[in-house]
Coordinates of C-alpha atoms in Angstrom, one line a residue:
M15 CA 0.0 0.2 0.2
P16 CA 1.6 4.0 -1.0
L17 CA 2.9 5.2 2.7
T18 CA 1.1 8.7 1.1
R19 CA -2.3 6.7 0.7
L20 CA -2.2 6.1 4.4
N21 CA 0.1 9.8 5.4
E22 CA -2.5 11.4 4.4
S23 CA -5.5 8.7 5.7
I24 CA -4.0 8.5 9.2
D25 CA -3.0 10.8 10.9
D26 CA -0.6 8.4 13.4
P27 CA 2.9 8.9 12.5
N28 CA 3.9 5.4 14.7
L29 CA 0.4 3.4 13.4
V30 CA 1.5 4.6 9.9
Q31 CA 5.1 2.6 10.7
S32 CA 3.7 -0.1 12.4
V33 CA 1.3 -0.8 8.8
E34 CA 4.5 -0.7 6.7
D35 CA 6.4 -2.7 9.5
L36 CA 2.9 -5.4 9.3
I37 CA 2.8 -5.6 5.6
K38 CA 7.1 -5.6 4.6
A39 CA 6.3 -8.9 6.5
Y40 CA 2.8 -9.9 4.7
P41 CA 2.7 -8.5 1.9
A42 CA -0.1 -10.3 1.4
S43 CA -2.3 -8.3 4.5
S44 CA -1.4 -5.2 2.5
R45 CA -4.8 -5.7 -0.4
V46 CA -6.7 -6.0 3.1
I47 CA -5.4 -3.2 5.1
E48 CA -6.4 -0.6 1.3
R49 CA -10.2 -2.1 1.5
L50 CA -10.4 -0.8 6.1
V51 CA -8.5 2.3 5.2
Q52 CA -11.6 2.9 2.3
Y53 CA -13.9 2.1 4.2
Y54 CA -13.8 4.3 7.3
D55 CA -12.5 7.1 4.4
N56 CA -16.0 7.0 2.6
K57 CA -17.9 5.9 5.9
V58 CA -20.5 8.9 6.5
P59 CA -20.4 10.3 9.8
S60 CA -23.9 9.6 11.1
D61 CA -26.8 11.2 12.6
R62 CA -26.9 10.3 16.1
D63 CA -22.2 10.8 15.6
V64 CA -23.7 14.0 14.7
K65 CA -25.9 14.9 16.9
R66 CA -23.2 14.3 19.4
R67 CA -20.8 16.6 18.6
K68 CA -21.9 19.1 18.4
L69 CA -24.0 18.3 21.5
E70 CA -20.4 17.7 23.1
E71 CA -19.5 21.2 21.5
K72 CA -22.0 23.3 22.1
S73 CA -21.8 22.4 26.1
A74 CA -17.6 22.8 26.2
L75 CA -19.1 26.5 24.3
S76 CA -21.9 27.1 27.4
S77 CA -19.8 26.7 29.6
D78 CA -16.1 27.9 28.5
E79 CA -17.6 31.6 26.5
I80 CA -15.8 34.7 27.1
L81 CA -17.0 36.4 24.3
R82 CA -19.0 35.9 20.5
I83 CA -19.1 38.6 18.1
M84 CA -21.5 37.5 15.2
D85 CA -22.1 37.6 11.3
I86 CA -18.7 38.5 10.2
S87 CA -17.1 38.9 6.9
F88 CA -14.1 36.6 7.1
Q89 CA -11.3 35.9 4.2
L90 CA -9.2 33.7 5.8
P91 CA -8.6 30.3 6.5
A92 CA -12.0 30.3 5.5
R93 CA -14.4 32.8 2.8
K94 CA -17.5 32.5 4.8
K95 CA -19.3 34.3 7.2
L96 CA -19.0 33.0 10.4
D97 CA -18.9 33.7 14.8
L98 CA -15.7 35.2 16.4
I99 CA -15.7 33.4 19.6
I100 CA -13.2 33.7 22.4
T101 CA -13.4 31.4 25.7
R102 CA -10.7 30.8 28.5
T103 CA -7.9 28.8 26.0
R104 CA -9.4 29.1 22.3
L105 CA -10.4 31.0 19.3
I106 CA -13.0 29.4 17.6
L107 CA -14.4 30.9 14.0
F108 CA -18.3 29.3 14.4
N109 CA -20.2 28.3 12.3
P110 CA -24.0 29.6 13.1
K111 CA -26.4 27.7 10.1
Q112 CA -24.4 24.1 10.3
N113 CA -23.5 25.2 15.1
A114 CA -20.3 23.9 14.5
I115 CA -17.1 24.6 15.1
E116 CA -15.5 24.9 11.8
V117 CA -11.4 26.1 12.7
Q118 CA -10.0 26.7 16.4
Y119 CA -6.3 27.8 17.7
N120 CA -5.0 27.6 21.7
L121 CA -4.6 31.4 22.7
D122 CA -1.4 30.4 23.2
D123 CA -1.1 29.2 19.9
L124 CA -1.5 33.4 18.6
S125 CA 1.5 35.5 18.1
Q126 CA 1.3 38.5 19.5
L127 CA 2.9 41.0 17.3
G128 CA 1.0 40.8 14.0
G129 CA -2.8 41.8 15.0
A130 CA -3.8 44.9 12.8
C131 CA -7.0 46.8 11.6
V132 CA -6.7 48.8 9.0
P133 CA -9.4 50.5 6.5
S134 CA -10.1 48.0 3.9
P135 CA -8.3 49.5 0.2
D136 CA -10.8 50.4 -2.8
K137 CA -14.0 49.3 -1.0
A138 CA -17.7 51.6 -2.0
V139 CA -18.4 50.7 1.9
K140 CA -16.3 52.4 4.3
S141 CA -14.7 49.0 5.9
Y142 CA -12.1 47.6 7.8
T143 CA -10.4 45.3 8.0
Y144 CA -8.5 42.4 11.5
T145 CA -5.2 40.4 10.8
I146 CA -4.5 38.3 14.1
F147 CA -1.0 36.3 13.1
L148 CA -0.3 32.6 14.3
K149 CA 2.7 31.9 15.4
T150 CA 3.1 28.4 13.0
E151 CA 2.5 30.8 9.9
D152 CA -0.8 30.5 9.8
V153 CA -2.9 34.0 10.0
I154 CA -6.9 34.9 10.3
V155 CA -9.0 37.5 8.0
F156 CA -12.1 39.0 8.7
N157 CA -13.8 42.4 7.7
T158 CA -16.5 44.7 9.1
Q159 CA -18.8 47.4 7.4
E160 CA -19.1 50.8 8.9
K161 CA -22.9 50.9 7.8
V162 CA -23.2 47.1 9.2
N163 CA -24.4 46.5 12.3
V164 CA -22.4 44.2 14.7
T165 CA -23.9 42.0 17.4
L166 CA -22.0 41.2 21.0
K167 CA -23.0 37.7 22.9
K168 CA -21.3 37.6 26.7
P169 CA -22.6 35.5 28.7
D170 CA -24.9 36.6 31.9
A171 CA -25.2 39.4 30.0
E172 CA -27.6 41.5 27.2
D173 CA -27.1 41.0 23.3
Q174 CA -24.9 44.7 22.4
I175 CA -25.6 46.1 19.1
L176 CA -22.2 48.3 18.3
E177 CA -23.9 50.6 15.5
T178 CA -20.5 53.2 15.4
N179 CA -17.5 52.7 16.1
K180 CA -17.3 49.1 16.1
H181 CA -13.9 48.7 15.1
E182 CA -12.4 50.6 18.0
V183 CA -15.0 48.7 20.0
I184 CA -13.6 45.3 18.0
S185 CA -10.1 45.7 18.2
Q186 CA -10.4 46.3 22.3
L187 CA -12.2 43.2 22.3
I188 CA -10.4 41.7 21.3
T189 CA -6.7 42.6 22.5
E190 CA -8.3 42.2 25.8
H191 CA -9.7 38.3 25.9
A192 CA -7.6 36.8 23.1
R193 CA -4.2 38.8 25.0
V194 CA -3.2 40.1 21.0
P195 CA -2.9 43.6 21.1
I196 CA -4.3 45.0 17.7
T197 CA -2.4 48.6 16.0
Q198 CA -3.9 50.6 14.3
P199 CA -2.1 52.9 11.1
S200 CA -0.8 56.8 13.0
K201 CA -1.0 59.8 10.7
E202 CA 2.3 60.5 12.8
Y203 CA 4.0 57.3 11.8
F204 CA 2.9 57.1 8.2
R205 CA 0.6 59.3 5.7
S206 CA -0.2 59.2 1.8
T207 CA -2.2 61.2 0.0
G208 CA -4.5 59.0 -3.3
V209 CA -6.6 59.1 -5.6
S210 CA -9.3 56.9 -4.4
S211 CA -10.4 54.2 -7.1
T212 CA -14.1 54.5 -6.4
T213 CA -14.6 57.9 -6.2
G214 CA -11.9 59.1 -8.4
K215 CA -10.8 62.0 -5.7
L216 CA -7.9 62.8 -3.0
E217 CA -8.0 60.8 0.0
D218 CA -5.7 60.4 3.0
R219 CA -4.8 56.6 3.0
S220 CA -2.8 54.4 5.3
H221 CA -2.0 51.8 2.9
V222 CA 0.0 52.2 -1.1
I223 CA -0.2 49.3 -3.7
G224 CA 2.6 46.9 -4.6
Y225 CA 3.4 44.2 -6.4
L226 CA 5.0 41.0 -4.3
K227 CA 6.5 39.0 -6.9
A228 CA 3.4 38.4 -9.5
K229 CA 0.6 39.0 -7.1
D230 CA -0.5 43.0 -6.0
G231 CA -1.8 43.9 -2.5
F232 CA -1.9 46.6 0.2
L233 CA 1.7 47.4 2.3
F234 CA 0.4 48.8 5.3
F235 CA 3.8 50.9 7.8
L236 CA 2.2 50.4 11.0
P237 CA 3.7 51.2 14.3
T238 CA 4.4 48.2 14.9
G239 CA 6.1 47.1 11.5
I240 CA 4.6 47.2 7.8
L241 CA 1.3 44.9 6.7
F242 CA 1.4 43.0 3.4
G243 CA -2.1 41.8 2.2
F244 CA -4.9 40.3 1.7
K245 CA -5.2 38.5 -0.3
K246 CA -1.7 34.9 0.3
P247 CA 0.3 35.7 0.7
T248 CA -1.2 37.9 3.7
L249 CA 2.6 38.6 5.5
F250 CA 3.2 40.7 8.5
F251 CA 7.0 41.9 9.3
P252 CA 7.5 43.2 12.9
I253 CA 10.2 46.3 13.6
S254 CA 12.4 43.7 15.4
S255 CA 12.7 40.9 12.2
L256 CA 13.5 44.1 9.6
A257 CA 17.3 45.4 9.1
S258 CA 17.1 48.2 7.2
T259 CA 15.3 49.0 3.6
V260 CA 16.1 49.5 0.3
I261 CA 14.9 51.9 -2.3
T262 CA 15.9 50.7 -5.7
N263 CA 14.7 50.5 -9.5
I264 CA 13.9 54.1 -9.4
T265 CA 12.3 55.6 -12.5
Q266 CA 10.0 58.7 -13.5
R267 CA 6.8 56.4 -12.7
T268 CA 7.5 53.9 -9.5
F269 CA 10.0 52.6 -7.8
D270 CA 11.7 49.1 -6.1
L271 CA 11.6 48.5 -2.2
T272 CA 13.9 46.1 -0.3
L273 CA 13.1 44.7 3.2
T274 CA 16.1 42.7 4.6
L275 CA 15.0 40.4 7.6
R276 CA 17.7 40.4 10.3
P277 CA 19.4 36.5 11.0
E278 CA 17.1 33.9 12.6
S279 CA 14.2 36.6 12.2
K280 CA 10.3 35.5 11.0
V281 CA 7.8 36.9 8.6
L282 CA 3.8 36.2 10.4
G283 CA 1.6 34.7 8.5
S284 CA 4.1 33.2 5.7
A285 CA 2.7 30.1 5.2
G286 CA 3.9 28.4 1.6
F287 CA 5.9 32.1 1.2
R288 CA 9.6 31.3 1.1
T289 CA 12.1 34.9 1.1
T290 CA 15.0 35.2 -1.2
K291 CA 18.4 35.6 -1.0
E292 CA 20.8 39.0 -1.2
G293 CA 24.4 38.1 -0.3
D294 CA 23.5 36.4 2.9
D295 CA 20.5 37.5 4.4
D296 CA 17.1 36.7 3.5
T297 CA 15.1 39.9 1.6
V298 CA 11.2 39.9 -0.3
Q299 CA 11.1 42.5 -2.3
F300 CA 7.9 44.4 -3.1
S301 CA 7.7 46.4 -7.1
M302 CA 5.9 49.3 -8.8
I303 CA 5.4 51.2 -5.9
E304 CA 4.1 54.8 -7.5
Q305 CA 7.4 57.5 -7.2
S306 CA 4.4 60.2 -4.9
E307 CA 4.9 57.1 -2.3
Y308 CA 8.2 57.4 -1.5
G309 CA 8.7 60.2 1.2
G310 CA 6.2 59.2 3.4
I311 CA 8.3 55.2 3.0
E312 CA 11.2 57.3 3.9
A313 CA 9.8 59.2 6.4
Y314 CA 8.8 55.7 8.2
T315 CA 11.6 53.7 7.7
K316 CA 13.4 57.2 9.5
K317 CA 11.2 57.0 12.0
L318 CA 11.8 53.9 13.4
N319 CA 15.6 54.4 13.3
I320 CA 15.3 50.9 10.0
N321 CA 18.9 51.5 8.6
D322 CA 18.3 52.5 4.9
H323 CA 20.8 51.7 3.0
S324 CA 19.2 52.8 -0.8
M325 CA 22.2 55.4 -1.4
A326 CA 24.8 52.1 0.2
E327 CA 28.4 52.8 -1.0
E328 CA 28.5 49.2 -2.9
R329 CA 25.2 50.7 -4.5
K330 CA 26.3 53.4 -6.3
A331 CA 27.0 53.6 -9.5
V332 CA 30.4 53.4 -11.1
N333 CA 31.9 56.0 -13.4
K334 CA 33.6 53.8 -15.5
S335 CA 35.9 56.2 -17.0
D336 CA 37.3 56.3 -13.0
D337 CA 37.4 53.2 -14.0
Q338 CA 39.5 52.7 -16.7
S339 CA 42.0 55.5 -15.7
E340 CA 42.3 53.7 -12.9
S341 CA 43.4 50.4 -14.4
K342 CA 46.1 52.0 -17.0
G343 CA 47.1 53.1 -13.7
E344 CA 46.0 57.0 -13.6
H345 CA 45.2 59.6 -11.1
H346 CA 43.2 61.9 -11.1
D347 CA 42.5 64.3 -8.9
D348 CA 38.9 63.7 -7.0
D349 CA 37.7 66.9 -6.6
D350 CA 37.6 67.9 -10.3
G351 CA 34.9 70.3 -10.7
Q352 CA 33.2 67.6 -12.1
D353 CA 29.2 66.2 -10.1
T354 CA 29.7 62.7 -10.1
S355 CA 27.8 59.6 -9.2
E356 CA 29.4 59.4 -5.5
N357 CA 27.7 63.2 -5.3
D358 CA 24.3 61.9 -5.3
E359 CA 22.9 61.3 -2.0
D360 CA 20.9 64.1 -1.7
F361 CA 18.3 62.6 -5.0
E362 CA 15.3 61.8 -4.5
P363 CA 12.6 60.6 -7.1
S364 CA 10.5 63.4 -8.0
D365 CA 6.5 64.2 -7.9
D366 CA 7.0 65.9 -11.4
E367 CA 6.1 63.7 -14.3
N368 CA 7.8 66.1 -17.1
E369 CA 10.5 67.4 -14.7
P370 CA 13.8 65.4 -16.8
L371 CA 16.1 62.9 -15.5
E372 CA 18.8 63.3 -14.0
F373 CA 22.5 63.1 -15.5
D374 CA 23.4 60.4 -16.1
T375 CA 27.5 61.0 -14.9
D376 CA 28.1 57.9 -16.9
A377 CA 26.8 59.0 -20.4
S378 CA 30.3 61.4 -21.4
A379 CA 32.5 57.6 -20.9
D380 CA 30.5 55.6 -22.9
E381 CA 30.1 58.3 -25.8
D382 CA 33.8 58.1 -25.5
E383 CA 34.1 54.3 -25.9
D384 CA 31.2 54.7 -29.0
E385 CA 33.7 57.3 -30.4
D386 CA 36.1 54.9 -30.2
D387 CA 34.0 51.9 -31.9
D388 CA 33.2 54.7 -34.9
D389 CA 37.0 54.9 -35.7
A390 CA 37.8 51.4 -35.4
E391 CA 34.6 50.5 -37.3
V392 CA 35.3 53.1 -40.8
Q393 CA 39.9 52.2 -40.2
A394 CA 38.8 49.0 -40.2
D395 CA 36.2 49.7 -43.8
K396 CA 39.2 51.3 -45.0
E397 CA 42.0 48.3 -44.7
L398 CA 39.6 45.7 -45.8
A399 CA 38.6 48.6 -49.1
Q400 CA 42.4 48.7 -49.4
E401 CA 42.9 44.8 -50.1
E402 CA 39.8 44.9 -52.3
E403 CA 41.6 47.3 -54.8
H404 CA 45.1 45.8 -54.3
E405 CA 43.3 42.3 -55.1
F406 CA 41.0 44.1 -58.4
E407 CA 44.1 44.6 -59.7
D408 CA 46.7 41.9 -59.3
A409 CA 43.7 40.4 -61.1
V410 CA 44.1 43.1 -64.3
M411 CA 47.8 42.4 -63.3
S412 CA 47.9 38.8 -64.1
E413 CA 44.5 39.6 -67.5
N414 CA 47.0 41.5 -69.1
E415 CA 49.5 38.5 -68.8
D416 CA 47.3 35.9 -69.9
Q417 CA 47.0 38.0 -73.7
E418 CA 51.0 38.8 -73.4
E419 CA 51.2 35.1 -73.1
L420 CA 48.9 34.2 -76.5
L421 CA 50.4 37.2 -78.7
D422 CA 53.6 35.4 -78.7
E423 CA 52.4 32.1 -79.1
S424 CA 50.2 33.2 -81.6
D425 CA 53.8 35.1 -84.0

């Protein structure tokens, strides 16, 4: 019987190994074991079993439940409406239609770093998106709408209807009962002004649009770290995990942002996601960020004292003419009155798309090389023409000699 089939059906590794040993000792038993596995895989639970399980779950919840936030729209781990239940030891996603638990987590498995509540980007109706990250690289994502009331249930208390400031109350309750601090954006740390895709008007917003490889998403620069969401993967980079940031590939419209992680640091929500390597460091690159966001991101990194390596020596453009001179053993003064790439540390991308590009300090060296290449080609053409001319003259002379010999023979 294939080991993969056993692993899919039996979640006890010791039992799987025992079955494998039995099949090796008695190969004829494999057929019977396979039929047993198929039988229990395909067996539908009886109504009695289902009812008993639901009664046990309901009884356990009623005795242990602290708070229930009803009818919340979840994105991850399942895209459906569920109740969010917090007990003394667990966080539960409960399906009220089926009266059953969909997913549950131990409170001790929730990360203390990745909780957030942010305005949902590009929504016609004002909404808020919440994230709760786990230590096991998973994430819970759900939403609330500003215009839709939310019902809270607590044991031995009347139901509470939240009509305004729902995101504030829910964030506070999760922080208090699930022991996960929920962070919200702060204009003191980051602010962006962009055009709304729904209204077409300028608006203050707490996110920028970026790409992680081919996947588009939203970057939130929060007081506790950088959040990227909300499709898979939804990631959180705590400040403690960030060694430096680098701005690269600057054009008139966009630039890329690369995050370098500290050794042994962890990206929350990174199930199935892998960083890339730059030297010996783990890095994550977000591309195609609008140039107008440069100032806000730079201010954020300075605010949090994240080391910015955008203009590090090894990343500066090298002056080709200086390289050539050094290779020939020639010496030039450092200050020759010319603007070189070494003096570009104060460069910042402009918001004006019509502004001409910054002077390329390598351009003159490139033009000299191009002119040298053109001269070499012209000289080669001249030499080729001379060779062809000599070959033509030799052919004419040879033909004349042949004609003279024929005349001599006729005489």
